[in-house]
PDB file of C-alpha atoms and ligand atoms in Angstrom:
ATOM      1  CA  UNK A   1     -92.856 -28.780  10.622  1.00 51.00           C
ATOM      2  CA  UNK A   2     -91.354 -25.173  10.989  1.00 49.00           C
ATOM      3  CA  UNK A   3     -89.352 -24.552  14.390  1.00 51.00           C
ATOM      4  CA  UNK A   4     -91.246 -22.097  16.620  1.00 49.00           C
ATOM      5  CA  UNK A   5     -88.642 -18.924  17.696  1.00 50.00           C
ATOM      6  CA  UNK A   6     -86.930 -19.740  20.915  1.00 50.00           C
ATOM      7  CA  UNK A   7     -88.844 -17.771  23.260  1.00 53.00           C
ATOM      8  CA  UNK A   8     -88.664 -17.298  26.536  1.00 53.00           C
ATOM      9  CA  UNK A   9     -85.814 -18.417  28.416  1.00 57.00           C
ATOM     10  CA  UNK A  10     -85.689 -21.042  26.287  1.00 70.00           C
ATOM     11  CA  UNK A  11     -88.851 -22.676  26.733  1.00 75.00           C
ATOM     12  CA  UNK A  12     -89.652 -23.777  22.709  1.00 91.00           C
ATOM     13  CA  UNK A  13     -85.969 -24.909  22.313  1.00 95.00           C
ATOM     14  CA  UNK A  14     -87.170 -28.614  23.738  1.00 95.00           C
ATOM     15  CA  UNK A  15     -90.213 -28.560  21.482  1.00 94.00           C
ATOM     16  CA  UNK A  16     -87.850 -27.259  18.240  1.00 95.00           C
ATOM     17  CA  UNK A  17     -85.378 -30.603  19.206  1.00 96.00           C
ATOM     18  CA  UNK A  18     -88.273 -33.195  19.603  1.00 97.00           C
ATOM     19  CA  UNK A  19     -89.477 -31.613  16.607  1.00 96.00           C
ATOM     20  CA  UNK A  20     -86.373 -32.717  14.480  1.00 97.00           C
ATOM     21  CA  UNK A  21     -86.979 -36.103  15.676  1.00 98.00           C
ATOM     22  CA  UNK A  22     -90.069 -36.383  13.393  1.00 96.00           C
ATOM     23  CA  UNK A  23     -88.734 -38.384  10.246  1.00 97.00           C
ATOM     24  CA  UNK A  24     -86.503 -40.793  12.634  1.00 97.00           C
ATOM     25  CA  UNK A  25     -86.847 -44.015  10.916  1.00 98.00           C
ATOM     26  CA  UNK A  26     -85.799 -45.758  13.706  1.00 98.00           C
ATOM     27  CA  UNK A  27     -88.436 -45.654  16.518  1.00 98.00           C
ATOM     28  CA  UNK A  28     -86.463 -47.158  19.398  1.00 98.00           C
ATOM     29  CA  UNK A  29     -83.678 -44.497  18.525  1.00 98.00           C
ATOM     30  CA  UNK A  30     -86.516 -41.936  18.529  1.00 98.00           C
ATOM     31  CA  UNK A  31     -87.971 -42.560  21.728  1.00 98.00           C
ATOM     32  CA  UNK A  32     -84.662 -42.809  23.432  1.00 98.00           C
ATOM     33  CA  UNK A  33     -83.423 -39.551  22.211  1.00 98.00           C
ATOM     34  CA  UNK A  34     -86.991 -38.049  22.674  1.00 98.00           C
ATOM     35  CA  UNK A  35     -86.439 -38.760  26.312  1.00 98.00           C
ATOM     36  CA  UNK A  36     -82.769 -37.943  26.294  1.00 98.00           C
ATOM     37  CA  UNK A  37     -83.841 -34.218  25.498  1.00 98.00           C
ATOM     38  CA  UNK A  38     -86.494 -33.841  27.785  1.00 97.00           C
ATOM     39  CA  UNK A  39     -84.709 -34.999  30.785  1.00 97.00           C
ATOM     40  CA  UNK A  40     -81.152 -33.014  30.111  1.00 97.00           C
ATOM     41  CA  UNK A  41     -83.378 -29.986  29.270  1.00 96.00           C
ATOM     42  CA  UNK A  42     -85.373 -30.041  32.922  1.00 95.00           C
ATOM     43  CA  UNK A  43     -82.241 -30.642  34.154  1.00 97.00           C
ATOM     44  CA  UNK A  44     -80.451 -27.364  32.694  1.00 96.00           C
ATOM     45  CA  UNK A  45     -83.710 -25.836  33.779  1.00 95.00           C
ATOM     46  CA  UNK A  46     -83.999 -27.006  37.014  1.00 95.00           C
ATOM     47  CA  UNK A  47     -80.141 -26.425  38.548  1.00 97.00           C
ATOM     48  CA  UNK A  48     -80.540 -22.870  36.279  1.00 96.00           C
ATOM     49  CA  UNK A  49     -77.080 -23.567  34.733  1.00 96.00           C
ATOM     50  CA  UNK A  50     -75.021 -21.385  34.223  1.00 98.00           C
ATOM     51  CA  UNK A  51     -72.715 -20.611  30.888  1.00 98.00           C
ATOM     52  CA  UNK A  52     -69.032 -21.290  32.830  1.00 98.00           C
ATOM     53  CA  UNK A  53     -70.911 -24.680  34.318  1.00 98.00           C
ATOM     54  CA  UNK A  54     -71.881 -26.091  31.178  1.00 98.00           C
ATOM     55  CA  UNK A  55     -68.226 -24.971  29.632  1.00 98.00           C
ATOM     56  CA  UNK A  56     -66.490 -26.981  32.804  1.00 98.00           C
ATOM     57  CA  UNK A  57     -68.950 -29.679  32.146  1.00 98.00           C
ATOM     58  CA  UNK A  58     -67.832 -29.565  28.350  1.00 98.00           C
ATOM     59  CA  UNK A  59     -64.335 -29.713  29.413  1.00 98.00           C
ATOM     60  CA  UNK A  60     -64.760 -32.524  32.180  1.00 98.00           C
ATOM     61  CA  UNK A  61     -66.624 -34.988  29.304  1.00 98.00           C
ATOM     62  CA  UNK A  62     -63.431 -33.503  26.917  1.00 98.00           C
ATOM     63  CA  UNK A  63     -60.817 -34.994  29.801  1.00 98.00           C
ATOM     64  CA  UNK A  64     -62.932 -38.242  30.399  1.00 97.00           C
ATOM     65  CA  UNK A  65     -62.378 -39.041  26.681  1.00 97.00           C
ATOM     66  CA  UNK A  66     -59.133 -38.451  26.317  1.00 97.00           C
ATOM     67  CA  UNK A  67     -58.520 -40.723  29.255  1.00 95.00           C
ATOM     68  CA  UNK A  68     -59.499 -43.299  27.604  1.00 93.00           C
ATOM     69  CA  UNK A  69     -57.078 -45.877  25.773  1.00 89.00           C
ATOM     70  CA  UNK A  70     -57.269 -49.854  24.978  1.00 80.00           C
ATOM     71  CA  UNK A  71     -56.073 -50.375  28.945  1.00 76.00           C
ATOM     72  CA  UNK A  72     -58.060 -47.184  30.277  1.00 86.00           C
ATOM     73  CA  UNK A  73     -61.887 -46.871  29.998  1.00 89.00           C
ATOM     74  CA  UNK A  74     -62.614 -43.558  31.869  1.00 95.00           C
ATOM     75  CA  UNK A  75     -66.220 -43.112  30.630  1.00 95.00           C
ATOM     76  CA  UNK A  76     -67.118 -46.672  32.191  1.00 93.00           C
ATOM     77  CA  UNK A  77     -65.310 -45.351  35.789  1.00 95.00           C
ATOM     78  CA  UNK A  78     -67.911 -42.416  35.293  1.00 97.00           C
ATOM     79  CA  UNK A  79     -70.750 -44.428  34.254  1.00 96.00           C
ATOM     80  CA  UNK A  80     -69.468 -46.830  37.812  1.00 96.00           C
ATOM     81  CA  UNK A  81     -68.943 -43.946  40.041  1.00 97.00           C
ATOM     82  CA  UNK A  82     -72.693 -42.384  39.428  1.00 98.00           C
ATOM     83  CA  UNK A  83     -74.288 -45.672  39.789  1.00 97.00           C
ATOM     84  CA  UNK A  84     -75.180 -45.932  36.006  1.00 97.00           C
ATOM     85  CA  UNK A  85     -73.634 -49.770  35.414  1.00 94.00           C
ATOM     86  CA  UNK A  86     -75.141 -51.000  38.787  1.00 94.00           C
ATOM     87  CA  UNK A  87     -78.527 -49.320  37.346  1.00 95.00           C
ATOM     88  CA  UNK A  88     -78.445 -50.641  33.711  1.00 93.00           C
ATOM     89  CA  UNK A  89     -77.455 -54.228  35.477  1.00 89.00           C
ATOM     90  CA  UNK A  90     -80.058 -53.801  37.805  1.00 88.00           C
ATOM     91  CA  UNK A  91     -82.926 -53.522  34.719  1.00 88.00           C
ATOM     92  CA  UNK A  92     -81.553 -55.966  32.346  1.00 85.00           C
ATOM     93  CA  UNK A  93     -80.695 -58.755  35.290  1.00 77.00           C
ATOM     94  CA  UNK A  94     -83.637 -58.750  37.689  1.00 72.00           C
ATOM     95  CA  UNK A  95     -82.610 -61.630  40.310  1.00 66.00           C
ATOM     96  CA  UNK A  96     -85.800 -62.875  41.775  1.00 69.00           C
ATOM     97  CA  UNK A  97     -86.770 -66.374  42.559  1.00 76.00           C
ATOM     98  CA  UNK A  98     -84.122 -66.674  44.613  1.00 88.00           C
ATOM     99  CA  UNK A  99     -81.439 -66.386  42.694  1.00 93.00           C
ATOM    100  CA  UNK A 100     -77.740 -65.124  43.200  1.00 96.00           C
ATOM    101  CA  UNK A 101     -77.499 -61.101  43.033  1.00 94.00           C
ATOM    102  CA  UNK A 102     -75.567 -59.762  40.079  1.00 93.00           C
ATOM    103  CA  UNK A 103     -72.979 -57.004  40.457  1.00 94.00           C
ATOM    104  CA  UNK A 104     -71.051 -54.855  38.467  1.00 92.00           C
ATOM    105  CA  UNK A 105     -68.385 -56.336  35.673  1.00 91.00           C
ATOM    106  CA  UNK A 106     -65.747 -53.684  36.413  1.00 90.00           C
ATOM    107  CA  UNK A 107     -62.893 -53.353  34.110  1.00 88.00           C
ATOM    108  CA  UNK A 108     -60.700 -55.902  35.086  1.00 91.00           C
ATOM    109  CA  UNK A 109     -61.692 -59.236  33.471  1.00 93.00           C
ATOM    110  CA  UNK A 110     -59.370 -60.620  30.737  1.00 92.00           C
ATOM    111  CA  UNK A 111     -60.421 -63.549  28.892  1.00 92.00           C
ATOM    112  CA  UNK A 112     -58.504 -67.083  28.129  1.00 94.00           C
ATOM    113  CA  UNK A 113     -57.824 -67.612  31.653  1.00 96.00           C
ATOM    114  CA  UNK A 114     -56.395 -70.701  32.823  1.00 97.00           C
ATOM    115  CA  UNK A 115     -58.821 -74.285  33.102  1.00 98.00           C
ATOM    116  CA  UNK A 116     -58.099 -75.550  36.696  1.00 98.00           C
ATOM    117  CA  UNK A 117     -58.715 -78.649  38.688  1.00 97.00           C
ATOM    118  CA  UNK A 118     -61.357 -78.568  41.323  1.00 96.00           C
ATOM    119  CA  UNK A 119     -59.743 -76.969  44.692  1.00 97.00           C
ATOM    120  CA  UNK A 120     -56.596 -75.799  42.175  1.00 98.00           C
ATOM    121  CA  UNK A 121     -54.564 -71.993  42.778  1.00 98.00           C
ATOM    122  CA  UNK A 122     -55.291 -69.297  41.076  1.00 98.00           C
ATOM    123  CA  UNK A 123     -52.523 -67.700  42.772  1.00 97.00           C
ATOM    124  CA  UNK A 124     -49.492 -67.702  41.009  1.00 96.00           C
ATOM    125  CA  UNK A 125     -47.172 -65.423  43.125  1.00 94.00           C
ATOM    126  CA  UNK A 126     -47.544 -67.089  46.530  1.00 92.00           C
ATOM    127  CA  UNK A 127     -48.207 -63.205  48.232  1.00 95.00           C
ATOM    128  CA  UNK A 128     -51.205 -62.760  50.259  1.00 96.00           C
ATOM    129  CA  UNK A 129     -53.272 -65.051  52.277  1.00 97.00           C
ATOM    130  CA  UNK A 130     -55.080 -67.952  51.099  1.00 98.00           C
ATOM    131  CA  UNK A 131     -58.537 -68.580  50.666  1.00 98.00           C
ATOM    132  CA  UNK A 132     -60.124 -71.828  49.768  1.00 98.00           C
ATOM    133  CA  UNK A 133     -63.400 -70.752  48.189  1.00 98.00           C
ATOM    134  CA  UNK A 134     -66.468 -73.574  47.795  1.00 98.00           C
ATOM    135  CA  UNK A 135     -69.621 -74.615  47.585  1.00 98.00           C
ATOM    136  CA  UNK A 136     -72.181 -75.468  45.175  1.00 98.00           C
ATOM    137  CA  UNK A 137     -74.325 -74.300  42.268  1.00 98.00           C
ATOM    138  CA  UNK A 138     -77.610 -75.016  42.228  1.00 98.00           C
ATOM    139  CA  UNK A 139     -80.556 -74.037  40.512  1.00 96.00           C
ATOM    140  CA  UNK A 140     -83.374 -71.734  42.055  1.00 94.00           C
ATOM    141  CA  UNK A 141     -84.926 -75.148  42.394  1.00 93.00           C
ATOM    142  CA  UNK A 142     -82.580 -76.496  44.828  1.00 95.00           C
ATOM    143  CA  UNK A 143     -81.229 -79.054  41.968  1.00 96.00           C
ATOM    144  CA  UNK A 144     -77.629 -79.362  41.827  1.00 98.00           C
ATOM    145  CA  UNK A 145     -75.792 -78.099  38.340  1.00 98.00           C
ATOM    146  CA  UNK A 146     -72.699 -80.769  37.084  1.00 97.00           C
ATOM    147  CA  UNK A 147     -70.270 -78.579  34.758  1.00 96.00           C
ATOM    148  CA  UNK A 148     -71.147 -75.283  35.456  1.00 98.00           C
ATOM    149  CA  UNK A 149     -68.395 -72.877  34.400  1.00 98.00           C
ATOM    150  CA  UNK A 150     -67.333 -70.458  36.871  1.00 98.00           C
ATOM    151  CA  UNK A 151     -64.266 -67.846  35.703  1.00 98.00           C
ATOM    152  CA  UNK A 152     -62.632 -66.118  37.764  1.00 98.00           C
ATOM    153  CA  UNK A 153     -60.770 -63.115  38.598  1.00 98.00           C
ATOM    154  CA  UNK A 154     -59.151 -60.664  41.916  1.00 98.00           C
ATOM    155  CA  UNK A 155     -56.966 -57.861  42.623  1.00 97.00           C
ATOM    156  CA  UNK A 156     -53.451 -59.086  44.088  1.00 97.00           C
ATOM    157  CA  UNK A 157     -52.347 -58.578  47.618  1.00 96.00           C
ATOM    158  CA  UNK A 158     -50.666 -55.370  46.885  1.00 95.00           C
ATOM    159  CA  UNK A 159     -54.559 -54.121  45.639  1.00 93.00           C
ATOM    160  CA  UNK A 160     -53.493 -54.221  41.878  1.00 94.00           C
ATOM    161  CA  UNK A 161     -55.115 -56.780  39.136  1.00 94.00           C
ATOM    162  CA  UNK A 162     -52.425 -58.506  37.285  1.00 94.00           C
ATOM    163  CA  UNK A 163     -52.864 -55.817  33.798  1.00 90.00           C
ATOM    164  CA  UNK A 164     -51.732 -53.061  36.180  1.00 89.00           C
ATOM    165  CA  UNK A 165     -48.886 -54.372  38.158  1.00 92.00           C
ATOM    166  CA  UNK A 166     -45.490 -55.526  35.719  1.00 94.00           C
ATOM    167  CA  UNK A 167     -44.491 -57.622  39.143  1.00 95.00           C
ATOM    168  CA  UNK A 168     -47.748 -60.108  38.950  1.00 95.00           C
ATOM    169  CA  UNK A 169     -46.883 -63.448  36.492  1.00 96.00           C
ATOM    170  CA  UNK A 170     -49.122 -62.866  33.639  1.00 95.00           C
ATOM    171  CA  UNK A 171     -52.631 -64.235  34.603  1.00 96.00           C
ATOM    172  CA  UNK A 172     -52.165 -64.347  38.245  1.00 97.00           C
ATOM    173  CA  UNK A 173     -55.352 -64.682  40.179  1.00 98.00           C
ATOM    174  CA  UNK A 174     -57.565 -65.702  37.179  1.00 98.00           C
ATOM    175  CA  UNK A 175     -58.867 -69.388  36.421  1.00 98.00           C
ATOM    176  CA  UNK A 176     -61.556 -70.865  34.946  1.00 98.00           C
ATOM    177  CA  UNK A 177     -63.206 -74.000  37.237  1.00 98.00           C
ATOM    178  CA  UNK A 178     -65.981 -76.205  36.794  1.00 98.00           C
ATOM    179  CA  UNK A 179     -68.911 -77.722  38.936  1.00 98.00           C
ATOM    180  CA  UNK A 180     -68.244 -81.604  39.863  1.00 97.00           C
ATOM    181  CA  UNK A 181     -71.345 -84.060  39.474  1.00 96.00           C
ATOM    182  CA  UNK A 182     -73.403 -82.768  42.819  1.00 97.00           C
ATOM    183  CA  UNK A 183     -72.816 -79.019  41.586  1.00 98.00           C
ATOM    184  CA  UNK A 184     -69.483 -79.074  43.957  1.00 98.00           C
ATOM    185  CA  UNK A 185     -67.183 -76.309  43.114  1.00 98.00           C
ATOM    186  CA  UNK A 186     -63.599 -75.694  44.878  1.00 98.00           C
ATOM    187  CA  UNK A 187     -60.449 -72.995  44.346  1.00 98.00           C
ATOM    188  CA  UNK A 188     -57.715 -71.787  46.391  1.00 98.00           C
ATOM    189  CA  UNK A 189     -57.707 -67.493  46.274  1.00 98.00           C
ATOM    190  CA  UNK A 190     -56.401 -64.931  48.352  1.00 98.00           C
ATOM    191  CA  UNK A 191     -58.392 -63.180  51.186  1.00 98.00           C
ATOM    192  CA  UNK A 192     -59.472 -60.277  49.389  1.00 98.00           C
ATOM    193  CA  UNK A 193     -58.369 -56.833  50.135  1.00 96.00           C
ATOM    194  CA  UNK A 194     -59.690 -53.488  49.313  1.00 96.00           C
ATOM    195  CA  UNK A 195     -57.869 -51.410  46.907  1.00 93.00           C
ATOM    196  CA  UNK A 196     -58.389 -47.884  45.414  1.00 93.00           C
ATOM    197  CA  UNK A 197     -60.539 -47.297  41.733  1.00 93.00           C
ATOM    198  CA  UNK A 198     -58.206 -45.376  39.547  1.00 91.00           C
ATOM    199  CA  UNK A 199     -57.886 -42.088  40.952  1.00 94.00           C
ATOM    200  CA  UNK A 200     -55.760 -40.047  38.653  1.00 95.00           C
ATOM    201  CA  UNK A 201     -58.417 -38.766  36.027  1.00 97.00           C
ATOM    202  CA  UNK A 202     -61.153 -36.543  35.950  1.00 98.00           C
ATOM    203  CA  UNK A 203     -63.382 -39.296  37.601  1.00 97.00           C
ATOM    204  CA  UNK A 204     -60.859 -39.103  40.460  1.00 97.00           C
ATOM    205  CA  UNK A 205     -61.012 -35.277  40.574  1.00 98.00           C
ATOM    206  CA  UNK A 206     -64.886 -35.928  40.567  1.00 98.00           C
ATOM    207  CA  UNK A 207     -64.794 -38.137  43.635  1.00 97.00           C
ATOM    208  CA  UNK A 208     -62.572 -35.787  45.656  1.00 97.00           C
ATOM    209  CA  UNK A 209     -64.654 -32.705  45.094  1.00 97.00           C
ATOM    210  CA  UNK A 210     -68.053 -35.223  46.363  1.00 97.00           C
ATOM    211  CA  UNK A 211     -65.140 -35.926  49.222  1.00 96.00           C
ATOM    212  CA  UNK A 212     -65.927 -39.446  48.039  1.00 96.00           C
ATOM    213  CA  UNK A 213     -63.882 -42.372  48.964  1.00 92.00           C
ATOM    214  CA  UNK A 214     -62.242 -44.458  45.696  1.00 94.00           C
ATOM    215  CA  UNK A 215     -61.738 -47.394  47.782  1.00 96.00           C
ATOM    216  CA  UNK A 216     -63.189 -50.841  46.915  1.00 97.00           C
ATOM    217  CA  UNK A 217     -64.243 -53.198  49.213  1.00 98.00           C
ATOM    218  CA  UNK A 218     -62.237 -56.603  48.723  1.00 97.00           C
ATOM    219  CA  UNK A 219     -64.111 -58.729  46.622  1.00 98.00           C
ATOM    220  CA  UNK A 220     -63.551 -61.966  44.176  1.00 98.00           C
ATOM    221  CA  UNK A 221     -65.102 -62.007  40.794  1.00 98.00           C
ATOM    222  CA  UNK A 222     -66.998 -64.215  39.478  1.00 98.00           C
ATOM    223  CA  UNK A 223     -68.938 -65.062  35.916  1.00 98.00           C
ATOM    224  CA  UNK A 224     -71.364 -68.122  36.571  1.00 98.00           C
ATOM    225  CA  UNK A 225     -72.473 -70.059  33.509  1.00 97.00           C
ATOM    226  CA  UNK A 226     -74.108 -73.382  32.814  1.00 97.00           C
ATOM    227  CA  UNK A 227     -76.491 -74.198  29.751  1.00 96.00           C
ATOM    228  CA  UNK A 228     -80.047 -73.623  30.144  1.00 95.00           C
ATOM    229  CA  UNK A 229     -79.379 -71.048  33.082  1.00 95.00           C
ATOM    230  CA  UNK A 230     -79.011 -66.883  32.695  1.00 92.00           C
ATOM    231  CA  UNK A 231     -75.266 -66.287  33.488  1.00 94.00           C
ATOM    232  CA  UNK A 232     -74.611 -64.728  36.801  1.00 94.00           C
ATOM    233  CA  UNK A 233     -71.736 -61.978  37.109  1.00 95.00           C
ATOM    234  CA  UNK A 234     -70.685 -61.469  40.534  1.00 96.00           C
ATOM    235  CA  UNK A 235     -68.592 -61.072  43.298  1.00 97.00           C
ATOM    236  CA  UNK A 236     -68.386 -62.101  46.717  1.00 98.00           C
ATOM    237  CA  UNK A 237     -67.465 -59.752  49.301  1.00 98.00           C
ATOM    238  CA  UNK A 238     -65.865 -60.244  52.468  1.00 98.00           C
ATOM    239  CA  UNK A 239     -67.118 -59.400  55.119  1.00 98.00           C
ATOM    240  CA  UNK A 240     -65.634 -56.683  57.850  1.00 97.00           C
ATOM    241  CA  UNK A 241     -64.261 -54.804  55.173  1.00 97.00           C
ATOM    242  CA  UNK A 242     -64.574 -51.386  56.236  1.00 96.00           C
ATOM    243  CA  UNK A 243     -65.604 -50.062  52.764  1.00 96.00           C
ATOM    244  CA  UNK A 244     -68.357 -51.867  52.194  1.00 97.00           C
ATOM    245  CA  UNK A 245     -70.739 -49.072  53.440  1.00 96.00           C
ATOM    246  CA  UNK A 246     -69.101 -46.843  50.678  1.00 95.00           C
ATOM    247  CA  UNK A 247     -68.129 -48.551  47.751  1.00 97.00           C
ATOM    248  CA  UNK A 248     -67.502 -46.553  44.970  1.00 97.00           C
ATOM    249  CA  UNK A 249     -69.474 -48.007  42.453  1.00 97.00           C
ATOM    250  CA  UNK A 250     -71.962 -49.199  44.005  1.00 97.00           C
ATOM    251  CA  UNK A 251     -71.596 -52.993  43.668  1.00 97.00           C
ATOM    252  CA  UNK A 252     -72.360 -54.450  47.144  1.00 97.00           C
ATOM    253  CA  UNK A 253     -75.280 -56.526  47.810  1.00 96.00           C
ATOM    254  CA  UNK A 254     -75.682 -57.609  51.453  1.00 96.00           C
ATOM    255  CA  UNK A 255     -76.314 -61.464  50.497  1.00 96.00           C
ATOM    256  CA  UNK A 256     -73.050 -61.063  48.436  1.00 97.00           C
ATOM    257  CA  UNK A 257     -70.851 -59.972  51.531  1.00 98.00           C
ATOM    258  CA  UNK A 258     -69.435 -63.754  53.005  1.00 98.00           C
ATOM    259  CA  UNK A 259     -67.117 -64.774  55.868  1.00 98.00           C
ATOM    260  CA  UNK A 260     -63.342 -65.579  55.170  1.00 98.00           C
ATOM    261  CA  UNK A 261     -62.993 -67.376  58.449  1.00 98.00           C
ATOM    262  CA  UNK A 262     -59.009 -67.776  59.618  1.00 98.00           C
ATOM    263  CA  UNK A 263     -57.842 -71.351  60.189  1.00 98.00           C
ATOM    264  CA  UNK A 264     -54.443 -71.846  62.034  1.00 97.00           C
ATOM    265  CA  UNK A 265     -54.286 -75.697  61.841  1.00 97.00           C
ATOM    266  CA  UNK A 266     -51.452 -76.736  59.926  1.00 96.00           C
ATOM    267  CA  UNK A 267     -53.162 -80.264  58.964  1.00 96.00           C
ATOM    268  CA  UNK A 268     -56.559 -78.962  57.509  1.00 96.00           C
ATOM    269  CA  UNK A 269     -54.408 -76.362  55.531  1.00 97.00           C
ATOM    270  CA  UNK A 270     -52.454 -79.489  53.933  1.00 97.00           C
ATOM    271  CA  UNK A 271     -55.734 -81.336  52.912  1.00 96.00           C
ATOM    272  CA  UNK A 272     -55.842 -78.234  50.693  1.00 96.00           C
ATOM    273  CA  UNK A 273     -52.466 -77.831  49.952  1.00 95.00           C
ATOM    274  CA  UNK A 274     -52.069 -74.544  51.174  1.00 96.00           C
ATOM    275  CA  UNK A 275     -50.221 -73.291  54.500  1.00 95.00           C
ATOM    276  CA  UNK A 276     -51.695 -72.137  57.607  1.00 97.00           C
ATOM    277  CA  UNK A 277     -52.639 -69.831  58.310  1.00 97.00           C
ATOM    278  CA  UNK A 278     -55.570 -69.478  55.815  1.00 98.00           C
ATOM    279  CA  UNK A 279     -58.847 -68.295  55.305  1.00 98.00           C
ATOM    280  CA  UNK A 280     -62.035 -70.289  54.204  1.00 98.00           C
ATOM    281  CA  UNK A 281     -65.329 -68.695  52.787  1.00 98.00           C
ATOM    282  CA  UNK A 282     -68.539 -71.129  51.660  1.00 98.00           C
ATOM    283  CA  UNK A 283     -71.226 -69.519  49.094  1.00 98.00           C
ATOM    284  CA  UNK A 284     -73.674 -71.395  46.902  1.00 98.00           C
ATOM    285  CA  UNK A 285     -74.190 -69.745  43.297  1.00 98.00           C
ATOM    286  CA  UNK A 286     -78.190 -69.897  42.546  1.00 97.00           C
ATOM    287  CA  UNK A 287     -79.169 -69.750  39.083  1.00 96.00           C
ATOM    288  CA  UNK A 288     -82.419 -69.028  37.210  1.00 93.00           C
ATOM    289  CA  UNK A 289     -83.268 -71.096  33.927  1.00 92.00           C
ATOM    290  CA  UNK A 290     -82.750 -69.292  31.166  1.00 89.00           C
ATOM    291  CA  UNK A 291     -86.184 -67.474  29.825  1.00 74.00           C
ATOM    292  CA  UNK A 292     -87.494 -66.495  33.586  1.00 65.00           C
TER     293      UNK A 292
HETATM  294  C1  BEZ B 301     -63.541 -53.702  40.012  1.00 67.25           C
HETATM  295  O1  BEZ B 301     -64.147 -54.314  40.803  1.00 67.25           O
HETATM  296  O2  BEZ B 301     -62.570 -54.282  39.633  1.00 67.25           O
HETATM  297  C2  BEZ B 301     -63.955 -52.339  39.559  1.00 67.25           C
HETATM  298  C3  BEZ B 301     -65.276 -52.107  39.269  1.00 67.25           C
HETATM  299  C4  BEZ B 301     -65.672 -50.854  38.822  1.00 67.25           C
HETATM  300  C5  BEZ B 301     -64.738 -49.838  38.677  1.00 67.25           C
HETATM  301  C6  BEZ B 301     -63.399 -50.074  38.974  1.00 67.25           C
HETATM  302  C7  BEZ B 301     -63.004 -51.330  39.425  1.00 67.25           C
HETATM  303 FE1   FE B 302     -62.586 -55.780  41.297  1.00 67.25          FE
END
């Protein structure tokens, strides 16, 4: 087909683009990038763009990229920060039948941690408070699940995750656990505190011109995984944290947010071989067979 002349402000430019879609072969990459065009068209359209805002926009994509390294991922901050991950999660993961919320992945999770005892440490360091994490995983029928896997990660005390702090033992805070015969599940954390999203790229610059906050509410991590269930990736939040109303990206679910309660008594910490005083939180993981 011959391109029409771009006429009027533009107007047959969107029909000349959809145009050179014709021969796609591939039809899922056709209808994707059909859509693509249409929507960042009406968009230029509708905010009447003009030629310096699409050159800073250029330039703020241009600084986003070069951002990014093997320990950096800038783009994925940016697709975080404007709700695209918790949006993509939310269509590919759709809870339901009473299953556990997912959250966001985050950048943070290394893999090869650590296989742990039931009610083991994942904290290597000894800093911050501890937090003796349980319950059970079960499946949206109520039925208990024996060797589920559930891996494990958190920021430190200080707010940093082991990969960005040289003073954390390699590792710290990360373990792998598994589900006991009644879908029992134990492990000795930290309280979790909040702690600031990387703030020193363009994402940051975007946040501060929003007069956004980069702080993240203190949170565990979790990736939930037995066979013949969907895999859950999660977190648990705790509750009173006073950026939970504005998390960054997004993440928090209100049946994810949990009590860390304090306990002072020296004997119950020892039957967990921590010291008082310490913190205990109690959440059940539901699953949904795989397929539903
Ligand atoms: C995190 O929870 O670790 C996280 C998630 C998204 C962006 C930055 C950090
Ligand atoms: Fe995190």
């Amino acid at each position: 087909m011959m391109p029409v002349t771009n006429e009027v402000a533009g107007e047959k430019i969107t029909q000349n683009v959809l145009a050179s879609f014709e021969n796609a072969p591939d039809a899922r990459l056709k209808e994707v990038m059909t859509s693509l065009v249409l929507h960042l068209h009406a968009f230029l359209r509708e905010v009447n763009v003009t030629e310096e805002e699409w050159m800073a926009g250029i330039q703020f994509l241009t600084r986003t990229g070069q951002m990014c390294d093997d320990a950096r991922q800038e783009f994925i901050l940016l697709s975080d920060t404007l709700g695209v991950s918790m949006l993509v999660d939310a269509i590919n993961h759709r809870a339901g039948g009473g299953s556990t919320e997912n959250t966001i992945f985050g950048p943070f999770y290394r893999d090869g941690a650590e296989e742990m005892p039931v009610g083991a440490s994942i904290n290597k360091d000894g800093k911050g408070d501890p937090a003796v994490v349980q319950g059970r995983v079960l499946s949206t029928e109520g039925a208990p699940i024996a060797n589920a896997t559930l891996d494990i990660w958190e920021g430190g005390a200080n707010g940093l995750y082991e990969q960005q702090d040289p003073d954390q033992p390699e590792m710290n805070l990360r373990g792998i656990f598994h589900t006991d015969d009644q879908g029992y599940y134990r492990f000795v954390a930290i309280r979790p505190v909040s702690y600031p999203i990387p703030d020193d790229g363009p994402v940051g610059a975007m946040l501060r011109a929003l007069q956004r906050k980069h702080w993240r509410p203190g949170h565990i991590h979790l990736l939930v995984k037995a066979p013949g269930y969907n895999p859950l990736t999660t977190h648990i939040f705790a509750s009173g944290d006073e950026f939970l109303v504005s998390d960054p990206v997004f993440g928090v679910k209100d049946s994810l947010v949990v009590d860390f309660n304090r306990n002072e008594s020296e004997e119950e910490a020892a039957k967990y071989g921590v010291q008082a005083p310490f913190y205990t939180a109690n959440f059940d993981f539901i699953l949904k067979p795989s397929g539903k």
